[in-house]
PDB file of N, CA and C in Angstrom:
ATOM      1  N   UNK T   1      99.162  87.137  53.150  1.00  0.00           N
ATOM      2  CA  UNK T   1      99.910  87.628  54.304  1.00  0.00           C
ATOM      3  C   UNK T   1      98.964  88.307  55.290  1.00  0.00           C
ATOM      4  N   UNK T   2      99.219  88.095  56.549  1.00  0.00           N
ATOM      5  CA  UNK T   2      98.431  88.788  57.567  1.00  0.00           C
ATOM      6  C   UNK T   2      98.996  90.175  57.806  1.00  0.00           C
ATOM      7  N   UNK T   3      98.223  90.913  58.558  1.00  0.00           N
ATOM      8  CA  UNK T   3      98.668  92.257  58.916  1.00  0.00           C
ATOM      9  C   UNK T   3      99.932  92.190  59.757  1.00  0.00           C
ATOM     10  N   UNK T   4     100.636  93.273  59.747  1.00  0.00           N
ATOM     11  CA  UNK T   4     101.882  93.372  60.496  1.00  0.00           C
ATOM     12  C   UNK T   4     101.619  93.390  61.995  1.00  0.00           C
ATOM     13  N   UNK T   5     102.390  92.666  62.741  1.00  0.00           N
ATOM     14  CA  UNK T   5     102.314  92.641  64.201  1.00  0.00           C
ATOM     15  C   UNK T   5     103.569  93.295  64.761  1.00  0.00           C
ATOM     16  N   UNK T   6     103.395  94.199  65.702  1.00  0.00           N
ATOM     17  CA  UNK T   6     104.547  94.859  66.323  1.00  0.00           C
ATOM     18  C   UNK T   6     104.967  94.111  67.577  1.00  0.00           C
ATOM     19  N   UNK T   7     106.264  93.895  67.696  1.00  0.00           N
ATOM     20  CA  UNK T   7     106.842  93.286  68.887  1.00  0.00           C
ATOM     21  C   UNK T   7     107.921  94.244  69.382  1.00  0.00           C
ATOM     22  N   UNK T   8     107.799  94.666  70.620  1.00  0.00           N
ATOM     23  CA  UNK T   8     108.741  95.631  71.195  1.00  0.00           C
ATOM     24  C   UNK T   8     109.673  94.912  72.165  1.00  0.00           C
ATOM     25  N   UNK T   9     110.967  95.048  71.925  1.00  0.00           N
ATOM     26  CA  UNK T   9     111.991  94.476  72.788  1.00  0.00           C
ATOM     27  C   UNK T   9     112.910  95.610  73.219  1.00  0.00           C
ATOM     28  N   UNK T  10     113.310  95.607  74.472  1.00  0.00           N
ATOM     29  CA  UNK T  10     114.203  96.668  74.940  1.00  0.00           C
ATOM     30  C   UNK T  10     115.534  96.082  75.382  1.00  0.00           C
ATOM     31  N   UNK T  11     116.585  96.849  75.162  1.00  0.00           N
ATOM     32  CA  UNK T  11     117.927  96.518  75.620  1.00  0.00           C
ATOM     33  C   UNK T  11     118.210  97.380  76.848  1.00  0.00           C
ATOM     34  N   UNK T  12     118.495  96.729  77.950  1.00  0.00           N
ATOM     35  CA  UNK T  12     118.821  97.415  79.196  1.00  0.00           C
ATOM     36  C   UNK T  12     120.240  97.061  79.609  1.00  0.00           C
ATOM     37  N   UNK T  13     120.819  97.887  80.460  1.00  0.00           N
ATOM     38  CA  UNK T  13     122.153  97.625  80.983  1.00  0.00           C
ATOM     39  C   UNK T  13     122.845  98.922  81.331  1.00  0.00           C
ATOM     40  N   UNK T  14     123.948  98.795  82.015  1.00  0.00           N
ATOM     41  CA  UNK T  14     124.740  99.965  82.398  1.00  0.00           C
ATOM     42  C   UNK T  14     125.341 100.630  81.164  1.00  0.00           C
ATOM     43  N   UNK T  15     125.895 101.809  81.375  1.00  0.00           N
ATOM     44  CA  UNK T  15     126.567 102.541  80.295  1.00  0.00           C
ATOM     45  C   UNK T  15     127.763 101.758  79.785  1.00  0.00           C
ATOM     46  N   UNK T  16     128.051 101.951  78.513  1.00  0.00           N
ATOM     47  CA  UNK T  16     129.249 101.411  77.864  1.00  0.00           C
ATOM     48  C   UNK T  16     129.342  99.891  77.933  1.00  0.00           C
ATOM     49  N   UNK T  17     128.208  99.209  77.766  1.00  0.00           N
ATOM     50  CA  UNK T  17     128.231  97.745  77.756  1.00  0.00           C
ATOM     51  C   UNK T  17     128.073  97.177  76.354  1.00  0.00           C
ATOM     52  N   UNK T  18     127.766  98.014  75.365  1.00  0.00           N
ATOM     53  CA  UNK T  18     127.656  97.545  73.992  1.00  0.00           C
ATOM     54  C   UNK T  18     126.230  97.375  73.495  1.00  0.00           C
ATOM     55  N   UNK T  19     125.258  97.974  74.191  1.00  0.00           N
ATOM     56  CA  UNK T  19     123.855  97.857  73.766  1.00  0.00           C
ATOM     57  C   UNK T  19     123.654  98.400  72.356  1.00  0.00           C
ATOM     58  N   UNK T  20     124.202  99.567  72.084  1.00  0.00           N
ATOM     59  CA  UNK T  20     124.033 100.188  70.775  1.00  0.00           C
ATOM     60  C   UNK T  20     124.752  99.390  69.700  1.00  0.00           C
ATOM     61  N   UNK T  21     125.926  98.870  69.996  1.00  0.00           N
ATOM     62  CA  UNK T  21     126.660  98.050  69.032  1.00  0.00           C
ATOM     63  C   UNK T  21     125.878  96.777  68.691  1.00  0.00           C
ATOM     64  N   UNK T  22     125.293  96.158  69.706  1.00  0.00           N
ATOM     65  CA  UNK T  22     124.473  94.971  69.500  1.00  0.00           C
ATOM     66  C   UNK T  22     123.245  95.300  68.649  1.00  0.00           C
ATOM     67  N   UNK T  23     122.612  96.415  68.936  1.00  0.00           N
ATOM     68  CA  UNK T  23     121.451  96.869  68.177  1.00  0.00           C
ATOM     69  C   UNK T  23     121.800  97.064  66.700  1.00  0.00           C
ATOM     70  N   UNK T  24     122.880  97.763  66.435  1.00  0.00           N
ATOM     71  CA  UNK T  24     123.286  98.020  65.056  1.00  0.00           C
ATOM     72  C   UNK T  24     123.690  96.752  64.315  1.00  0.00           C
ATOM     73  N   UNK T  25     124.336  95.845  65.013  1.00  0.00           N
ATOM     74  CA  UNK T  25     124.751  94.588  64.386  1.00  0.00           C
ATOM     75  C   UNK T  25     123.528  93.758  64.002  1.00  0.00           C
ATOM     76  N   UNK T  26     122.534  93.700  64.876  1.00  0.00           N
ATOM     77  CA  UNK T  26     121.354  92.881  64.616  1.00  0.00           C
ATOM     78  C   UNK T  26     120.440  93.483  63.551  1.00  0.00           C
ATOM     79  N   UNK T  27     120.243  94.787  63.589  1.00  0.00           N
ATOM     80  CA  UNK T  27     119.290  95.400  62.661  1.00  0.00           C
ATOM     81  C   UNK T  27     119.901  95.795  61.322  1.00  0.00           C
ATOM     82  N   UNK T  28     121.178  96.182  61.305  1.00  0.00           N
ATOM     83  CA  UNK T  28     121.788  96.661  60.058  1.00  0.00           C
ATOM     84  C   UNK T  28     122.992  95.843  59.618  1.00  0.00           C
ATOM     85  N   UNK T  29     123.370  94.866  60.448  1.00  0.00           N
ATOM     86  CA  UNK T  29     124.572  94.059  60.215  1.00  0.00           C
ATOM     87  C   UNK T  29     125.816  94.946  60.093  1.00  0.00           C
ATOM     88  N   UNK T  30     125.866  95.970  60.950  1.00  0.00           N
ATOM     89  CA  UNK T  30     127.002  96.894  60.992  1.00  0.00           C
ATOM     90  C   UNK T  30     127.647  96.840  62.370  1.00  0.00           C
ATOM     91  N   UNK T  31     128.958  97.023  62.393  1.00  0.00           N
ATOM     92  CA  UNK T  31     129.662  97.118  63.670  1.00  0.00           C
ATOM     93  C   UNK T  31     130.643  98.265  63.586  1.00  0.00           C
ATOM     94  N   UNK T  32     130.600  99.141  64.600  1.00  0.00           N
ATOM     95  CA  UNK T  32     131.482 100.292  64.655  1.00  0.00           C
ATOM     96  C   UNK T  32     132.131 100.303  66.033  1.00  0.00           C
ATOM     97  N   UNK T  33     133.460 100.391  66.077  1.00  0.00           N
ATOM     98  CA  UNK T  33     134.192 100.382  67.347  1.00  0.00           C
ATOM     99  C   UNK T  33     134.061 101.679  68.145  1.00  0.00           C
ATOM    100  N   UNK T  34     133.603 102.746  67.512  1.00  0.00           N
ATOM    101  CA  UNK T  34     133.506 104.021  68.208  1.00  0.00           C
ATOM    102  C   UNK T  34     132.372 103.997  69.228  1.00  0.00           C
ATOM    103  N   UNK T  35     132.587 104.663  70.354  1.00  0.00           N
ATOM    104  CA  UNK T  35     131.568 104.743  71.395  1.00  0.00           C
ATOM    105  C   UNK T  35     130.501 105.743  70.992  1.00  0.00           C
ATOM    106  N   UNK T  36     129.259 105.348  71.118  1.00  0.00           N
ATOM    107  CA  UNK T  36     128.115 106.224  70.832  1.00  0.00           C
ATOM    108  C   UNK T  36     127.264 106.294  72.091  1.00  0.00           C
ATOM    109  N   UNK T  37     127.171 107.464  72.673  1.00  0.00           N
ATOM    110  CA  UNK T  37     126.391 107.654  73.892  1.00  0.00           C
ATOM    111  C   UNK T  37     124.910 107.780  73.538  1.00  0.00           C
ATOM    112  N   UNK T  38     124.076 106.934  74.159  1.00  0.00           N
ATOM    113  CA  UNK T  38     122.638 107.023  73.963  1.00  0.00           C
ATOM    114  C   UNK T  38     122.088 108.030  74.953  1.00  0.00           C
ATOM    115  N   UNK T  39     121.442 109.081  74.449  1.00  0.00           N
ATOM    116  CA  UNK T  39     120.937 110.130  75.330  1.00  0.00           C
ATOM    117  C   UNK T  39     119.787 109.633  76.204  1.00  0.00           C
ATOM    118  N   UNK T  40     118.718 109.156  75.626  1.00  0.00           N
ATOM    119  CA  UNK T  40     117.601 108.579  76.381  1.00  0.00           C
ATOM    120  C   UNK T  40     117.280 107.211  75.796  1.00  0.00           C
ATOM    121  N   UNK T  41     117.014 107.181  74.494  1.00  0.00           N
ATOM    122  CA  UNK T  41     116.760 105.902  73.836  1.00  0.00           C
ATOM    123  C   UNK T  41     117.008 106.031  72.341  1.00  0.00           C
ATOM    124  N   UNK T  42     117.300 104.913  71.715  1.00  0.00           N
ATOM    125  CA  UNK T  42     117.402 104.804  70.266  1.00  0.00           C
ATOM    126  C   UNK T  42     116.452 103.698  69.851  1.00  0.00           C
ATOM    127  N   UNK T  43     115.939 103.791  68.662  1.00  0.00           N
ATOM    128  CA  UNK T  43     115.004 102.797  68.155  1.00  0.00           C
ATOM    129  C   UNK T  43     115.433 102.328  66.780  1.00  0.00           C
ATOM    130  N   UNK T  44     115.447 101.037  66.580  1.00  0.00           N
ATOM    131  CA  UNK T  44     115.653 100.430  65.271  1.00  0.00           C
ATOM    132  C   UNK T  44     114.581  99.359  65.122  1.00  0.00           C
ATOM    133  N   UNK T  45     114.282  98.977  63.912  1.00  0.00           N
ATOM    134  CA  UNK T  45     113.313  97.907  63.718  1.00  0.00           C
ATOM    135  C   UNK T  45     113.748  97.021  62.562  1.00  0.00           C
ATOM    136  N   UNK T  46     113.201  95.822  62.558  1.00  0.00           N
ATOM    137  CA  UNK T  46     113.510  94.854  61.527  1.00  0.00           C
ATOM    138  C   UNK T  46     112.244  94.065  61.248  1.00  0.00           C
ATOM    139  N   UNK T  47     112.004  93.781  59.978  1.00  0.00           N
ATOM    140  CA  UNK T  47     110.804  93.060  59.555  1.00  0.00           C
ATOM    141  C   UNK T  47     111.154  91.580  59.377  1.00  0.00           C
ATOM    142  N   UNK T  48     110.282  90.730  59.914  1.00  0.00           N
ATOM    143  CA  UNK T  48     110.416  89.282  59.765  1.00  0.00           C
ATOM    144  C   UNK T  48     109.101  88.703  59.264  1.00  0.00           C
ATOM    145  N   UNK T  49     109.204  87.625  58.508  1.00  0.00           N
ATOM    146  CA  UNK T  49     108.021  86.896  58.082  1.00  0.00           C
ATOM    147  C   UNK T  49     108.109  85.482  58.648  1.00  0.00           C
ATOM    148  N   UNK T  50     107.032  85.043  59.276  1.00  0.00           N
ATOM    149  CA  UNK T  50     106.985  83.710  59.879  1.00  0.00           C
ATOM    150  C   UNK T  50     105.556  83.203  59.820  1.00  0.00           C
ATOM    151  N   UNK T  51     105.365  82.006  59.303  1.00  0.00           N
ATOM    152  CA  UNK T  51     104.039  81.390  59.200  1.00  0.00           C
ATOM    153  C   UNK T  51     103.021  82.317  58.540  1.00  0.00           C
ATOM    154  N   UNK T  52     103.430  82.917  57.440  1.00  0.00           N
ATOM    155  CA  UNK T  52     102.587  83.810  56.652  1.00  0.00           C
ATOM    156  C   UNK T  52     102.121  85.047  57.416  1.00  0.00           C
ATOM    157  N   UNK T  53     102.840  85.407  58.449  1.00  0.00           N
ATOM    158  CA  UNK T  53     102.575  86.646  59.174  1.00  0.00           C
ATOM    159  C   UNK T  53     103.811  87.517  59.080  1.00  0.00           C
ATOM    160  N   UNK T  54     103.572  88.800  59.062  1.00  0.00           N
ATOM    161  CA  UNK T  54     104.681  89.755  59.022  1.00  0.00           C
ATOM    162  C   UNK T  54     104.784  90.410  60.390  1.00  0.00           C
ATOM    163  N   UNK T  55     106.002  90.413  60.925  1.00  0.00           N
ATOM    164  CA  UNK T  55     106.260  90.997  62.237  1.00  0.00           C
ATOM    165  C   UNK T  55     107.263  92.132  62.089  1.00  0.00           C
ATOM    166  N   UNK T  56     106.974  93.228  62.745  1.00  0.00           N
ATOM    167  CA  UNK T  56     107.961  94.304  62.856  1.00  0.00           C
ATOM    168  C   UNK T  56     108.473  94.253  64.283  1.00  0.00           C
ATOM    169  N   UNK T  57     109.746  93.902  64.430  1.00  0.00           N
ATOM    170  CA  UNK T  57     110.366  93.844  65.752  1.00  0.00           C
ATOM    171  C   UNK T  57     111.033  95.186  65.988  1.00  0.00           C
ATOM    172  N   UNK T  58     110.536  95.901  66.987  1.00  0.00           N
ATOM    173  CA  UNK T  58     111.112  97.187  67.376  1.00  0.00           C
ATOM    174  C   UNK T  58     112.081  96.926  68.521  1.00  0.00           C
ATOM    175  N   UNK T  59     113.312  97.387  68.371  1.00  0.00           N
ATOM    176  CA  UNK T  59     114.311  97.216  69.413  1.00  0.00           C
ATOM    177  C   UNK T  59     114.661  98.593  69.938  1.00  0.00           C
ATOM    178  N   UNK T  60     114.429  98.773  71.222  1.00  0.00           N
ATOM    179  CA  UNK T  60     114.704 100.044  71.894  1.00  0.00           C
ATOM    180  C   UNK T  60     115.978  99.894  72.715  1.00  0.00           C
ATOM    181  N   UNK T  61     116.926 100.761  72.469  1.00  0.00           N
ATOM    182  CA  UNK T  61     118.185 100.831  73.217  1.00  0.00           C
ATOM    183  C   UNK T  61     117.987 101.932  74.255  1.00  0.00           C
ATOM    184  N   UNK T  62     117.891 101.542  75.512  1.00  0.00           N
ATOM    185  CA  UNK T  62     117.615 102.488  76.595  1.00  0.00           C
ATOM    186  C   UNK T  62     118.932 102.932  77.238  1.00  0.00           C
ATOM    187  N   UNK T  63     119.036 104.202  77.501  1.00  0.00           N
ATOM    188  CA  UNK T  63     120.236 104.759  78.133  1.00  0.00           C
ATOM    189  C   UNK T  63     120.582 104.004  79.412  1.00  0.00           C
ATOM    190  N   UNK T  64     121.854 103.794  79.646  1.00  0.00           N
ATOM    191  CA  UNK T  64     122.303 103.091  80.843  1.00  0.00           C
ATOM    192  C   UNK T  64     122.599 104.011  82.016  1.00  0.00           C
ATOM    193  N   UNK T  65     122.272 105.286  81.875  1.00  0.00           N
ATOM    194  CA  UNK T  65     122.527 106.217  82.976  1.00  0.00           C
ATOM    195  C   UNK T  65     121.559 105.936  84.121  1.00  0.00           C
ATOM    196  N   UNK T  66     122.050 106.000  85.334  1.00  0.00           N
ATOM    197  CA  UNK T  66     121.220 105.735  86.512  1.00  0.00           C
ATOM    198  C   UNK T  66     120.025 106.673  86.594  1.00  0.00           C
ATOM    199  N   UNK T  67     120.199 107.917  86.169  1.00  0.00           N
ATOM    200  CA  UNK T  67     119.109 108.887  86.262  1.00  0.00           C
ATOM    201  C   UNK T  67     117.980 108.593  85.269  1.00  0.00           C
ATOM    202  N   UNK T  68     118.193 107.685  84.328  1.00  0.00           N
ATOM    203  CA  UNK T  68     117.158 107.325  83.361  1.00  0.00           C
ATOM    204  C   UNK T  68     116.397 106.062  83.762  1.00  0.00           C
ATOM    205  N   UNK T  69     116.582 105.590  84.978  1.00  0.00           N
ATOM    206  CA  UNK T  69     115.925 104.357  85.435  1.00  0.00           C
ATOM    207  C   UNK T  69     114.401 104.478  85.401  1.00  0.00           C
ATOM    208  N   UNK T  70     113.867 105.643  85.724  1.00  0.00           N
ATOM    209  CA  UNK T  70     112.420 105.845  85.694  1.00  0.00           C
ATOM    210  C   UNK T  70     111.891 105.712  84.269  1.00  0.00           C
ATOM    211  N   UNK T  71     112.609 106.252  83.313  1.00  0.00           N
ATOM    212  CA  UNK T  71     112.214 106.151  81.913  1.00  0.00           C
ATOM    213  C   UNK T  71     112.241 104.691  81.473  1.00  0.00           C
ATOM    214  N   UNK T  72     113.248 103.952  81.899  1.00  0.00           N
ATOM    215  CA  UNK T  72     113.356 102.534  81.537  1.00  0.00           C
ATOM    216  C   UNK T  72     112.140 101.757  82.015  1.00  0.00           C
ATOM    217  N   UNK T  73     111.623 102.080  83.196  1.00  0.00           N
ATOM    218  CA  UNK T  73     110.441 101.387  83.722  1.00  0.00           C
ATOM    219  C   UNK T  73     109.231 101.579  82.809  1.00  0.00           C
ATOM    220  N   UNK T  74     109.101 102.742  82.221  1.00  0.00           N
ATOM    221  CA  UNK T  74     107.999 103.010  81.296  1.00  0.00           C
ATOM    222  C   UNK T  74     108.124 102.114  80.064  1.00  0.00           C
ATOM    223  N   UNK T  75     109.333 101.986  79.532  1.00  0.00           N
ATOM    224  CA  UNK T  75     109.556 101.146  78.366  1.00  0.00           C
ATOM    225  C   UNK T  75     109.298  99.674  78.678  1.00  0.00           C
ATOM    226  N   UNK T  76     109.665  99.229  79.871  1.00  0.00           N
ATOM    227  CA  UNK T  76     109.486  97.835  80.258  1.00  0.00           C
ATOM    228  C   UNK T  76     108.009  97.448  80.258  1.00  0.00           C
ATOM    229  N   UNK T  77     107.153  98.318  80.749  1.00  0.00           N
ATOM    230  CA  UNK T  77     105.725  98.021  80.846  1.00  0.00           C
ATOM    231  C   UNK T  77     105.103  97.662  79.506  1.00  0.00           C
ATOM    232  N   UNK T  78     105.546  98.274  78.451  1.00  0.00           N
ATOM    233  CA  UNK T  78     104.935  98.082  77.143  1.00  0.00           C
ATOM    234  C   UNK T  78     105.718  97.121  76.244  1.00  0.00           C
ATOM    235  N   UNK T  79     106.695  96.410  76.784  1.00  0.00           N
ATOM    236  CA  UNK T  79     107.541  95.590  75.934  1.00  0.00           C
ATOM    237  C   UNK T  79     107.169  94.107  75.992  1.00  0.00           C
ATOM    238  N   UNK T  80     107.502  93.413  74.927  1.00  0.00           N
ATOM    239  CA  UNK T  80     107.312  91.977  74.835  1.00  0.00           C
ATOM    240  C   UNK T  80     108.390  91.260  75.648  1.00  0.00           C
ATOM    241  N   UNK T  81     109.564  91.848  75.682  1.00  0.00           N
ATOM    242  CA  UNK T  81     110.681  91.260  76.412  1.00  0.00           C
ATOM    243  C   UNK T  81     111.829  92.234  76.491  1.00  0.00           C
ATOM    244  N   UNK T  82     112.841  91.848  77.259  1.00  0.00           N
ATOM    245  CA  UNK T  82     114.022  92.701  77.345  1.00  0.00           C
ATOM    246  C   UNK T  82     115.272  91.839  77.381  1.00  0.00           C
ATOM    247  N   UNK T  83     116.361  92.465  77.016  1.00  0.00           N
ATOM    248  CA  UNK T  83     117.667  91.826  77.040  1.00  0.00           C
ATOM    249  C   UNK T  83     118.560  92.707  77.894  1.00  0.00           C
ATOM    250  N   UNK T  84     119.092  92.134  78.971  1.00  0.00           N
ATOM    251  CA  UNK T  84     120.005  92.891  79.826  1.00  0.00           C
ATOM    252  C   UNK T  84     121.415  92.645  79.320  1.00  0.00           C
ATOM    253  N   UNK T  85     122.093  93.718  78.926  1.00  0.00           N
ATOM    254  CA  UNK T  85     123.432  93.630  78.347  1.00  0.00           C
ATOM    255  C   UNK T  85     124.446  94.056  79.395  1.00  0.00           C
ATOM    256  N   UNK T  86     125.468  93.245  79.564  1.00  0.00           N
ATOM    257  CA  UNK T  86     126.557  93.598  80.485  1.00  0.00           C
ATOM    258  C   UNK T  86     127.886  93.327  79.799  1.00  0.00           C
ATOM    259  N   UNK T  87     128.951  93.793  80.416  1.00  0.00           N
ATOM    260  CA  UNK T  87     130.297  93.617  79.892  1.00  0.00           C
ATOM    261  C   UNK T  87     131.025  92.639  80.809  1.00  0.00           C
ATOM    262  N   UNK T  88     131.333  91.464  80.310  1.00  0.00           N
ATOM    263  CA  UNK T  88     131.966  90.422  81.124  1.00  0.00           C
ATOM    264  C   UNK T  88     133.341  90.849  81.642  1.00  0.00           C
ATOM    265  N   UNK T  89     133.943  91.870  81.026  1.00  0.00           N
ATOM    266  CA  UNK T  89     135.253  92.332  81.479  1.00  0.00           C
ATOM    267  C   UNK T  89     135.156  93.437  82.523  1.00  0.00           C
ATOM    268  N   UNK T  90     133.917  93.831  82.860  1.00  0.00           N
ATOM    269  CA  UNK T  90     133.697  94.916  83.826  1.00  0.00           C
ATOM    270  C   UNK T  90     132.608  94.500  84.810  1.00  0.00           C
ATOM    271  N   UNK T  91     133.008  94.042  86.001  1.00  0.00           N
ATOM    272  CA  UNK T  91     132.043  93.529  86.986  1.00  0.00           C
ATOM    273  C   UNK T  91     131.042  94.581  87.437  1.00  0.00           C
ATOM    274  N   UNK T  92     131.389  95.859  87.360  1.00  0.00           N
ATOM    275  CA  UNK T  92     130.454  96.917  87.774  1.00  0.00           C
ATOM    276  C   UNK T  92     129.198  96.925  86.913  1.00  0.00           C
ATOM    277  N   UNK T  93     129.284  96.420  85.672  1.00  0.00           N
ATOM    278  CA  UNK T  93     128.096  96.421  84.809  1.00  0.00           C
ATOM    279  C   UNK T  93     127.086  95.356  85.226  1.00  0.00           C
ATOM    280  N   UNK T  94     127.466  94.479  86.136  1.00  0.00           N
ATOM    281  CA  UNK T  94     126.537  93.455  86.630  1.00  0.00           C
ATOM    282  C   UNK T  94     125.875  93.865  87.940  1.00  0.00           C
ATOM    283  N   UNK T  95     126.369  94.937  88.561  1.00  0.00           N
ATOM    284  CA  UNK T  95     125.830  95.391  89.834  1.00  0.00           C
ATOM    285  C   UNK T  95     124.575  96.222  89.622  1.00  0.00           C
ATOM    286  N   UNK T  96     123.660  96.156  90.557  1.00  0.00           N
ATOM    287  CA  UNK T  96     122.432  96.947  90.481  1.00  0.00           C
ATOM    288  C   UNK T  96     122.528  98.147  91.389  1.00  0.00           C
TER     289      UNK T  96
END
């Protein structure tokens, strides 16, 4: 096995779009209907093995508050990719 490689992915989007629920479902296979407010960011990780390499995928759930936009930019710079999460039932979550 090769050494572990870190891959950082961030979840972005407006408040109350389900970023934290998606994070928990993917990393822990758990789903909770209760709303959980992310203060600044939450971090979960999951280990994968592919082609005899071990990868630790770090998933950062970034707060959807407008005042945290500057913090989100810092996370974006160091990430492998991002997923923008929106709520199809709420058009305001698609607005910038």
